[in-house]
Amino acid sequence: MVQGAASEDPAAGELLGREFATAIVVFHEAVGRLLGLSAVERKCLDVLRRLGPVAAGTIGEHTGLTTGAVTGLVDRLEKAGYVRRARDPHDRRKVVVQLLPNERMDALLAAALGPFTDDMTKLTTKYSDAERRAIADWVGRTTEVLVANTERIMNLDQP
């Protein structure tokens, strides 16, 4: 693992980013596997947990996935019993995707993510307020780059 990559060395920065991304993907794949899901399916559940019931288009906006990919994803999650499609209570013409209560999922996520959350909390206390703001800025900008590039890649196979 690359640590303390020199900011003036673009190759070290690229390697740091690649290793960071790999660690994130592998971590979320392992968490998803606990639930019998892929990393993307599991993170879709996380989007629903954060936002509450939303239209499929909103899931696409938060993930960068195409509408077709989101439809397939929701179909699989619905078949597995994690979500259901329902009428929007504010506009009966719209359909929203709702996370279903699931005690097994909650227990597995607590076992998997509780220690992770504790470790991340401990890690962030090692940084000053200014450093945490800089890290938050980097994470926010990196997230925007990742979502934009996910959208771009998802459309590469479109005619």
mmCIF file with all atom_site columns, C-alpha atoms in Angstrom:
data_model
loop_
_atom_site.group_PDB
_atom_site.id
_atom_site.type_symbol
_atom_site.label_atom_id
_atom_site.label_alt_id
_atom_site.label_comp_id
_atom_site.label_asym_id
_atom_site.label_entity_id
_atom_site.label_seq_id
_atom_site.pdbx_PDB_ins_code
_atom_site.Cartn_x
_atom_site.Cartn_y
_atom_site.Cartn_z
_atom_site.occupancy
_atom_site.B_iso_or_equiv
_atom_site.pdbx_formal_charge
_atom_site.auth_seq_id
_atom_site.auth_comp_id
_atom_site.auth_asym_id
_atom_site.auth_atom_id
_atom_site.pdbx_PDB_model_num
ATOM 1   C CA . MET A 1 1   ? 0.000   0.000   0.000   1.00 0.00 ? 1   MET A CA 1
ATOM 2   C CA . VAL A 1 2   ? 1.234   3.467   -0.881  1.00 0.00 ? 2   VAL A CA 1
ATOM 3   C CA . GLN A 1 3   ? 1.355   5.804   2.089   1.00 0.00 ? 3   GLN A CA 1
ATOM 4   C CA . GLY A 1 4   ? 2.466   9.398   2.217   1.00 0.00 ? 4   GLY A CA 1
ATOM 5   C CA . ALA A 1 5   ? 2.554   9.705   -1.565  1.00 0.00 ? 5   ALA A CA 1
ATOM 6   C CA . ALA A 1 6   ? 4.374   12.853  -2.563  1.00 0.00 ? 6   ALA A CA 1
ATOM 7   C CA . SER A 1 7   ? 1.905   15.447  -3.798  1.00 0.00 ? 7   SER A CA 1
ATOM 8   C CA . GLU A 1 8   ? 4.393   16.535  -6.471  1.00 0.00 ? 8   GLU A CA 1
ATOM 9   C CA . ASP A 1 9   ? 4.631   12.990  -7.890  1.00 0.00 ? 9   ASP A CA 1
ATOM 10  C CA . PRO A 1 10  ? 1.601   12.404  -10.180 1.00 0.00 ? 10  PRO A CA 1
ATOM 11  C CA . ALA A 1 11  ? 2.385   8.673   -10.482 1.00 0.00 ? 11  ALA A CA 1
ATOM 12  C CA . ALA A 1 12  ? 2.328   8.248   -6.691  1.00 0.00 ? 12  ALA A CA 1
ATOM 13  C CA . GLY A 1 13  ? -0.961  10.167  -6.495  1.00 0.00 ? 13  GLY A CA 1
ATOM 14  C CA . GLU A 1 14  ? -2.478  8.005   -9.223  1.00 0.00 ? 14  GLU A CA 1
ATOM 15  C CA . LEU A 1 15  ? -1.365  4.824   -7.460  1.00 0.00 ? 15  LEU A CA 1
ATOM 16  C CA . LEU A 1 16  ? -2.747  6.096   -4.158  1.00 0.00 ? 16  LEU A CA 1
ATOM 17  C CA . GLY A 1 17  ? -6.113  6.786   -5.808  1.00 0.00 ? 17  GLY A CA 1
ATOM 18  C CA . ARG A 1 18  ? -6.169  3.390   -7.496  1.00 0.00 ? 18  ARG A CA 1
ATOM 19  C CA . GLU A 1 19  ? -5.355  1.544   -4.272  1.00 0.00 ? 19  GLU A CA 1
ATOM 20  C CA . PHE A 1 20  ? -7.963  3.593   -2.379  1.00 0.00 ? 20  PHE A CA 1
ATOM 21  C CA . ALA A 1 21  ? -10.618 2.790   -4.987  1.00 0.00 ? 21  ALA A CA 1
ATOM 22  C CA . THR A 1 22  ? -9.706  -0.903  -4.935  1.00 0.00 ? 22  THR A CA 1
ATOM 23  C CA . ALA A 1 23  ? -9.989  -1.037  -1.144  1.00 0.00 ? 23  ALA A CA 1
ATOM 24  C CA . ILE A 1 24  ? -13.428 0.621   -1.294  1.00 0.00 ? 24  ILE A CA 1
ATOM 25  C CA . VAL A 1 25  ? -14.728 -1.732  -3.991  1.00 0.00 ? 25  VAL A CA 1
ATOM 26  C CA . VAL A 1 26  ? -13.419 -4.865  -2.277  1.00 0.00 ? 26  VAL A CA 1
ATOM 27  C CA . PHE A 1 27  ? -14.805 -3.730  1.101   1.00 0.00 ? 27  PHE A CA 1
ATOM 28  C CA . HIS A 1 28  ? -18.272 -3.086  -0.326  1.00 0.00 ? 28  HIS A CA 1
ATOM 29  C CA . GLU A 1 29  ? -18.204 -6.323  -2.292  1.00 0.00 ? 29  GLU A CA 1
ATOM 30  C CA . ALA A 1 30  ? -17.525 -8.177  0.971   1.00 0.00 ? 30  ALA A CA 1
ATOM 31  C CA . VAL A 1 31  ? -20.369 -6.343  2.747   1.00 0.00 ? 31  VAL A CA 1
ATOM 32  C CA . GLY A 1 32  ? -22.691 -7.040  -0.181  1.00 0.00 ? 32  GLY A CA 1
ATOM 33  C CA . ARG A 1 33  ? -21.742 -10.708 -0.177  1.00 0.00 ? 33  ARG A CA 1
ATOM 34  C CA . LEU A 1 34  ? -22.967 -10.948 3.446   1.00 0.00 ? 34  LEU A CA 1
ATOM 35  C CA . LEU A 1 35  ? -26.415 -10.032 2.140   1.00 0.00 ? 35  LEU A CA 1
ATOM 36  C CA . GLY A 1 36  ? -26.223 -12.108 -1.038  1.00 0.00 ? 36  GLY A CA 1
ATOM 37  C CA . LEU A 1 37  ? -25.847 -8.946  -3.119  1.00 0.00 ? 37  LEU A CA 1
ATOM 38  C CA . SER A 1 38  ? -23.294 -7.276  -5.340  1.00 0.00 ? 38  SER A CA 1
ATOM 39  C CA . ALA A 1 39  ? -21.521 -4.151  -4.120  1.00 0.00 ? 39  ALA A CA 1
ATOM 40  C CA . VAL A 1 40  ? -23.710 -1.986  -6.382  1.00 0.00 ? 40  VAL A CA 1
ATOM 41  C CA . GLU A 1 41  ? -26.925 -3.604  -5.131  1.00 0.00 ? 41  GLU A CA 1
ATOM 42  C CA . ARG A 1 42  ? -25.802 -3.110  -1.524  1.00 0.00 ? 42  ARG A CA 1
ATOM 43  C CA . LYS A 1 43  ? -24.905 0.526   -2.120  1.00 0.00 ? 43  LYS A CA 1
ATOM 44  C CA . CYS A 1 44  ? -28.304 1.062   -3.748  1.00 0.00 ? 44  CYS A CA 1
ATOM 45  C CA . LEU A 1 45  ? -29.827 -0.097  -0.465  1.00 0.00 ? 45  LEU A CA 1
ATOM 46  C CA . ASP A 1 46  ? -27.590 2.428   1.280   1.00 0.00 ? 46  ASP A CA 1
ATOM 47  C CA . VAL A 1 47  ? -28.913 5.200   -0.996  1.00 0.00 ? 47  VAL A CA 1
ATOM 48  C CA . LEU A 1 48  ? -32.467 4.192   -0.079  1.00 0.00 ? 48  LEU A CA 1
ATOM 49  C CA . ARG A 1 49  ? -31.538 4.060   3.614   1.00 0.00 ? 49  ARG A CA 1
ATOM 50  C CA . ARG A 1 50  ? -30.174 7.621   3.420   1.00 0.00 ? 50  ARG A CA 1
ATOM 51  C CA . LEU A 1 51  ? -32.861 9.174   1.201   1.00 0.00 ? 51  LEU A CA 1
ATOM 52  C CA . GLY A 1 52  ? -35.955 7.165   2.037   1.00 0.00 ? 52  GLY A CA 1
ATOM 53  C CA . PRO A 1 53  ? -38.421 6.147   -0.681  1.00 0.00 ? 53  PRO A CA 1
ATOM 54  C CA . VAL A 1 54  ? -37.382 7.716   -3.990  1.00 0.00 ? 54  VAL A CA 1
ATOM 55  C CA . ALA A 1 55  ? -38.079 7.386   -7.679  1.00 0.00 ? 55  ALA A CA 1
ATOM 56  C CA . ALA A 1 56  ? -35.773 5.147   -9.683  1.00 0.00 ? 56  ALA A CA 1
ATOM 57  C CA . GLY A 1 57  ? -34.431 8.254   -11.427 1.00 0.00 ? 57  GLY A CA 1
ATOM 58  C CA . THR A 1 58  ? -33.188 9.593   -8.107  1.00 0.00 ? 58  THR A CA 1
ATOM 59  C CA . ILE A 1 59  ? -31.251 6.363   -7.554  1.00 0.00 ? 59  ILE A CA 1
ATOM 60  C CA . GLY A 1 60  ? -29.685 6.931   -10.961 1.00 0.00 ? 60  GLY A CA 1
ATOM 61  C CA . GLU A 1 61  ? -28.752 10.505  -10.049 1.00 0.00 ? 61  GLU A CA 1
ATOM 62  C CA . HIS A 1 62  ? -27.021 9.348   -6.865  1.00 0.00 ? 62  HIS A CA 1
ATOM 63  C CA . THR A 1 63  ? -25.171 6.452   -8.479  1.00 0.00 ? 63  THR A CA 1
ATOM 64  C CA . GLY A 1 64  ? -24.522 7.512   -12.058 1.00 0.00 ? 64  GLY A CA 1
ATOM 65  C CA . LEU A 1 65  ? -26.331 4.388   -13.317 1.00 0.00 ? 65  LEU A CA 1
ATOM 66  C CA . THR A 1 66  ? -28.553 4.544   -16.387 1.00 0.00 ? 66  THR A CA 1
ATOM 67  C CA . THR A 1 67  ? -32.311 4.146   -16.040 1.00 0.00 ? 67  THR A CA 1
ATOM 68  C CA . GLY A 1 68  ? -32.066 0.682   -17.596 1.00 0.00 ? 68  GLY A CA 1
ATOM 69  C CA . ALA A 1 69  ? -29.392 -0.372  -15.117 1.00 0.00 ? 69  ALA A CA 1
ATOM 70  C CA . VAL A 1 70  ? -31.432 0.992   -12.191 1.00 0.00 ? 70  VAL A CA 1
ATOM 71  C CA . THR A 1 71  ? -34.544 -0.848  -13.406 1.00 0.00 ? 71  THR A CA 1
ATOM 72  C CA . GLY A 1 72  ? -32.640 -4.157  -13.475 1.00 0.00 ? 72  GLY A CA 1
ATOM 73  C CA . LEU A 1 73  ? -31.101 -3.408  -10.097 1.00 0.00 ? 73  LEU A CA 1
ATOM 74  C CA . VAL A 1 74  ? -34.470 -2.645  -8.505  1.00 0.00 ? 74  VAL A CA 1
ATOM 75  C CA . ASP A 1 75  ? -35.950 -5.787  -10.103 1.00 0.00 ? 75  ASP A CA 1
ATOM 76  C CA . ARG A 1 76  ? -33.225 -7.916  -8.466  1.00 0.00 ? 76  ARG A CA 1
ATOM 77  C CA . LEU A 1 77  ? -33.594 -6.192  -5.086  1.00 0.00 ? 77  LEU A CA 1
ATOM 78  C CA . GLU A 1 78  ? -37.376 -6.589  -5.220  1.00 0.00 ? 78  GLU A CA 1
ATOM 79  C CA . LYS A 1 79  ? -37.079 -10.281 -6.092  1.00 0.00 ? 79  LYS A CA 1
ATOM 80  C CA . ALA A 1 80  ? -34.654 -10.747 -3.178  1.00 0.00 ? 80  ALA A CA 1
ATOM 81  C CA . GLY A 1 81  ? -37.159 -9.107  -0.812  1.00 0.00 ? 81  GLY A CA 1
ATOM 82  C CA . TYR A 1 82  ? -35.153 -6.003  0.052   1.00 0.00 ? 82  TYR A CA 1
ATOM 83  C CA . VAL A 1 83  ? -37.308 -3.352  -1.667  1.00 0.00 ? 83  VAL A CA 1
ATOM 84  C CA . ARG A 1 84  ? -40.713 -2.826  -3.185  1.00 0.00 ? 84  ARG A CA 1
ATOM 85  C CA . ARG A 1 85  ? -42.166 -0.437  -5.683  1.00 0.00 ? 85  ARG A CA 1
ATOM 86  C CA . ALA A 1 86  ? -45.033 1.651   -4.333  1.00 0.00 ? 86  ALA A CA 1
ATOM 87  C CA . ARG A 1 87  ? -47.137 4.627   -5.319  1.00 0.00 ? 87  ARG A CA 1
ATOM 88  C CA . ASP A 1 88  ? -45.709 7.959   -4.236  1.00 0.00 ? 88  ASP A CA 1
ATOM 89  C CA . PRO A 1 89  ? -47.976 9.147   -1.392  1.00 0.00 ? 89  PRO A CA 1
ATOM 90  C CA . HIS A 1 90  ? -47.620 12.758  -2.611  1.00 0.00 ? 90  HIS A CA 1
ATOM 91  C CA . ASP A 1 91  ? -48.248 12.052  -6.303  1.00 0.00 ? 91  ASP A CA 1
ATOM 92  C CA . ARG A 1 92  ? -50.132 8.825   -7.015  1.00 0.00 ? 92  ARG A CA 1
ATOM 93  C CA . ARG A 1 93  ? -48.990 8.929   -10.669 1.00 0.00 ? 93  ARG A CA 1
ATOM 94  C CA . LYS A 1 94  ? -45.377 8.294   -9.614  1.00 0.00 ? 94  LYS A CA 1
ATOM 95  C CA . VAL A 1 95  ? -43.759 5.121   -8.368  1.00 0.00 ? 95  VAL A CA 1
ATOM 96  C CA . VAL A 1 96  ? -41.104 5.109   -5.661  1.00 0.00 ? 96  VAL A CA 1
ATOM 97  C CA . VAL A 1 97  ? -38.710 2.420   -4.498  1.00 0.00 ? 97  VAL A CA 1
ATOM 98  C CA . GLN A 1 98  ? -38.981 1.657   -0.772  1.00 0.00 ? 98  GLN A CA 1
ATOM 99  C CA . LEU A 1 99  ? -36.571 -0.213  1.434   1.00 0.00 ? 99  LEU A CA 1
ATOM 100 C CA . LEU A 1 100 ? -38.404 -3.008  3.271   1.00 0.00 ? 100 LEU A CA 1
ATOM 101 C CA . PRO A 1 101 ? -37.801 -3.722  6.960   1.00 0.00 ? 101 PRO A CA 1
ATOM 102 C CA . ASN A 1 102 ? -35.310 -6.565  7.272   1.00 0.00 ? 102 ASN A CA 1
ATOM 103 C CA . GLU A 1 103 ? -33.964 -7.579  10.693  1.00 0.00 ? 103 GLU A CA 1
ATOM 104 C CA . ARG A 1 104 ? -31.416 -9.986  9.204   1.00 0.00 ? 104 ARG A CA 1
ATOM 105 C CA . MET A 1 105 ? -29.979 -7.237  6.973   1.00 0.00 ? 105 MET A CA 1
ATOM 106 C CA . ASP A 1 106 ? -29.888 -4.791  9.895   1.00 0.00 ? 106 ASP A CA 1
ATOM 107 C CA . ALA A 1 107 ? -28.022 -7.285  12.095  1.00 0.00 ? 107 ALA A CA 1
ATOM 108 C CA . LEU A 1 108 ? -25.484 -8.149  9.378   1.00 0.00 ? 108 LEU A CA 1
ATOM 109 C CA . LEU A 1 109 ? -24.874 -4.497  8.538   1.00 0.00 ? 109 LEU A CA 1
ATOM 110 C CA . ALA A 1 110 ? -24.403 -3.653  12.209  1.00 0.00 ? 110 ALA A CA 1
ATOM 111 C CA . ALA A 1 111 ? -21.849 -6.468  12.558  1.00 0.00 ? 111 ALA A CA 1
ATOM 112 C CA . ALA A 1 112 ? -20.029 -5.425  9.383   1.00 0.00 ? 112 ALA A CA 1
ATOM 113 C CA . LEU A 1 113 ? -20.243 -1.647  9.572   1.00 0.00 ? 113 LEU A CA 1
ATOM 114 C CA . GLY A 1 114 ? -20.238 -0.954  13.321  1.00 0.00 ? 114 GLY A CA 1
ATOM 115 C CA . PRO A 1 115 ? -16.507 -1.630  13.772  1.00 0.00 ? 115 PRO A CA 1
ATOM 116 C CA . PHE A 1 116 ? -15.772 0.184   10.499  1.00 0.00 ? 116 PHE A CA 1
ATOM 117 C CA . THR A 1 117 ? -17.660 3.257   11.719  1.00 0.00 ? 117 THR A CA 1
ATOM 118 C CA . ASP A 1 118 ? -15.786 3.149   15.024  1.00 0.00 ? 118 ASP A CA 1
ATOM 119 C CA . ASP A 1 119 ? -12.437 2.863   13.223  1.00 0.00 ? 119 ASP A CA 1
ATOM 120 C CA . MET A 1 120 ? -13.278 5.776   10.900  1.00 0.00 ? 120 MET A CA 1
ATOM 121 C CA . THR A 1 121 ? -14.358 7.914   13.860  1.00 0.00 ? 121 THR A CA 1
ATOM 122 C CA . LYS A 1 122 ? -11.042 7.211   15.602  1.00 0.00 ? 122 LYS A CA 1
ATOM 123 C CA . LEU A 1 123 ? -9.136  7.946   12.400  1.00 0.00 ? 123 LEU A CA 1
ATOM 124 C CA . THR A 1 124 ? -10.775 11.335  11.837  1.00 0.00 ? 124 THR A CA 1
ATOM 125 C CA . THR A 1 125 ? -9.911  12.502  15.369  1.00 0.00 ? 125 THR A CA 1
ATOM 126 C CA . LYS A 1 126 ? -6.230  12.352  14.381  1.00 0.00 ? 126 LYS A CA 1
ATOM 127 C CA . TYR A 1 127 ? -6.724  15.310  12.009  1.00 0.00 ? 127 TYR A CA 1
ATOM 128 C CA . SER A 1 128 ? -7.199  18.998  12.715  1.00 0.00 ? 128 SER A CA 1
ATOM 129 C CA . ASP A 1 129 ? -10.382 20.809  11.688  1.00 0.00 ? 129 ASP A CA 1
ATOM 130 C CA . ALA A 1 130 ? -8.559  22.299  8.691   1.00 0.00 ? 130 ALA A CA 1
ATOM 131 C CA . GLU A 1 131 ? -7.259  18.884  7.640   1.00 0.00 ? 131 GLU A CA 1
ATOM 132 C CA . ARG A 1 132 ? -10.753 17.364  7.990   1.00 0.00 ? 132 ARG A CA 1
ATOM 133 C CA . ARG A 1 133 ? -12.162 20.159  5.801   1.00 0.00 ? 133 ARG A CA 1
ATOM 134 C CA . ALA A 1 134 ? -9.492  19.447  3.168   1.00 0.00 ? 134 ALA A CA 1
ATOM 135 C CA . ILE A 1 135 ? -10.225 15.705  3.313   1.00 0.00 ? 135 ILE A CA 1
ATOM 136 C CA . ALA A 1 136 ? -13.975 16.357  3.051   1.00 0.00 ? 136 ALA A CA 1
ATOM 137 C CA . ASP A 1 137 ? -13.339 18.606  0.047   1.00 0.00 ? 137 ASP A CA 1
ATOM 138 C CA . TRP A 1 138 ? -11.248 15.903  -1.641  1.00 0.00 ? 138 TRP A CA 1
ATOM 139 C CA . VAL A 1 139 ? -13.820 13.184  -0.917  1.00 0.00 ? 139 VAL A CA 1
ATOM 140 C CA . GLY A 1 140 ? -16.673 15.389  -2.193  1.00 0.00 ? 140 GLY A CA 1
ATOM 141 C CA . ARG A 1 141 ? -14.840 16.303  -5.392  1.00 0.00 ? 141 ARG A CA 1
ATOM 142 C CA . THR A 1 142 ? -13.707 12.707  -5.922  1.00 0.00 ? 142 THR A CA 1
ATOM 143 C CA . THR A 1 143 ? -17.308 11.529  -5.505  1.00 0.00 ? 143 THR A CA 1
ATOM 144 C CA . GLU A 1 144 ? -18.448 14.017  -8.165  1.00 0.00 ? 144 GLU A CA 1
ATOM 145 C CA . VAL A 1 145 ? -15.715 12.781  -10.527 1.00 0.00 ? 145 VAL A CA 1
ATOM 146 C CA . LEU A 1 146 ? -16.665 9.147   -9.881  1.00 0.00 ? 146 LEU A CA 1
ATOM 147 C CA . VAL A 1 147 ? -20.401 9.721   -10.468 1.00 0.00 ? 147 VAL A CA 1
ATOM 148 C CA . ALA A 1 148 ? -19.753 11.723  -13.646 1.00 0.00 ? 148 ALA A CA 1
ATOM 149 C CA . ASN A 1 149 ? -17.410 9.073   -14.997 1.00 0.00 ? 149 ASN A CA 1
ATOM 150 C CA . THR A 1 150 ? -19.813 6.284   -14.058 1.00 0.00 ? 150 THR A CA 1
ATOM 151 C CA . GLU A 1 151 ? -22.485 8.048   -16.128 1.00 0.00 ? 151 GLU A CA 1
ATOM 152 C CA . ARG A 1 152 ? -20.016 8.460   -18.997 1.00 0.00 ? 152 ARG A CA 1
ATOM 153 C CA . ILE A 1 153 ? -18.950 4.809   -18.897 1.00 0.00 ? 153 ILE A CA 1
ATOM 154 C CA . MET A 1 154 ? -22.522 3.534   -18.626 1.00 0.00 ? 154 MET A CA 1
ATOM 155 C CA . ASN A 1 155 ? -23.272 5.360   -21.879 1.00 0.00 ? 155 ASN A CA 1
ATOM 156 C CA . LEU A 1 156 ? -20.243 4.057   -23.816 1.00 0.00 ? 156 LEU A CA 1
ATOM 157 C CA . ASP A 1 157 ? -22.171 1.074   -25.114 1.00 0.00 ? 157 ASP A CA 1
ATOM 158 C CA . GLN A 1 158 ? -25.110 3.244   -26.224 1.00 0.00 ? 158 GLN A CA 1
ATOM 159 C CA . PRO A 1 159 ? -25.316 3.877   -29.981 1.00 0.00 ? 159 PRO A CA 1
#
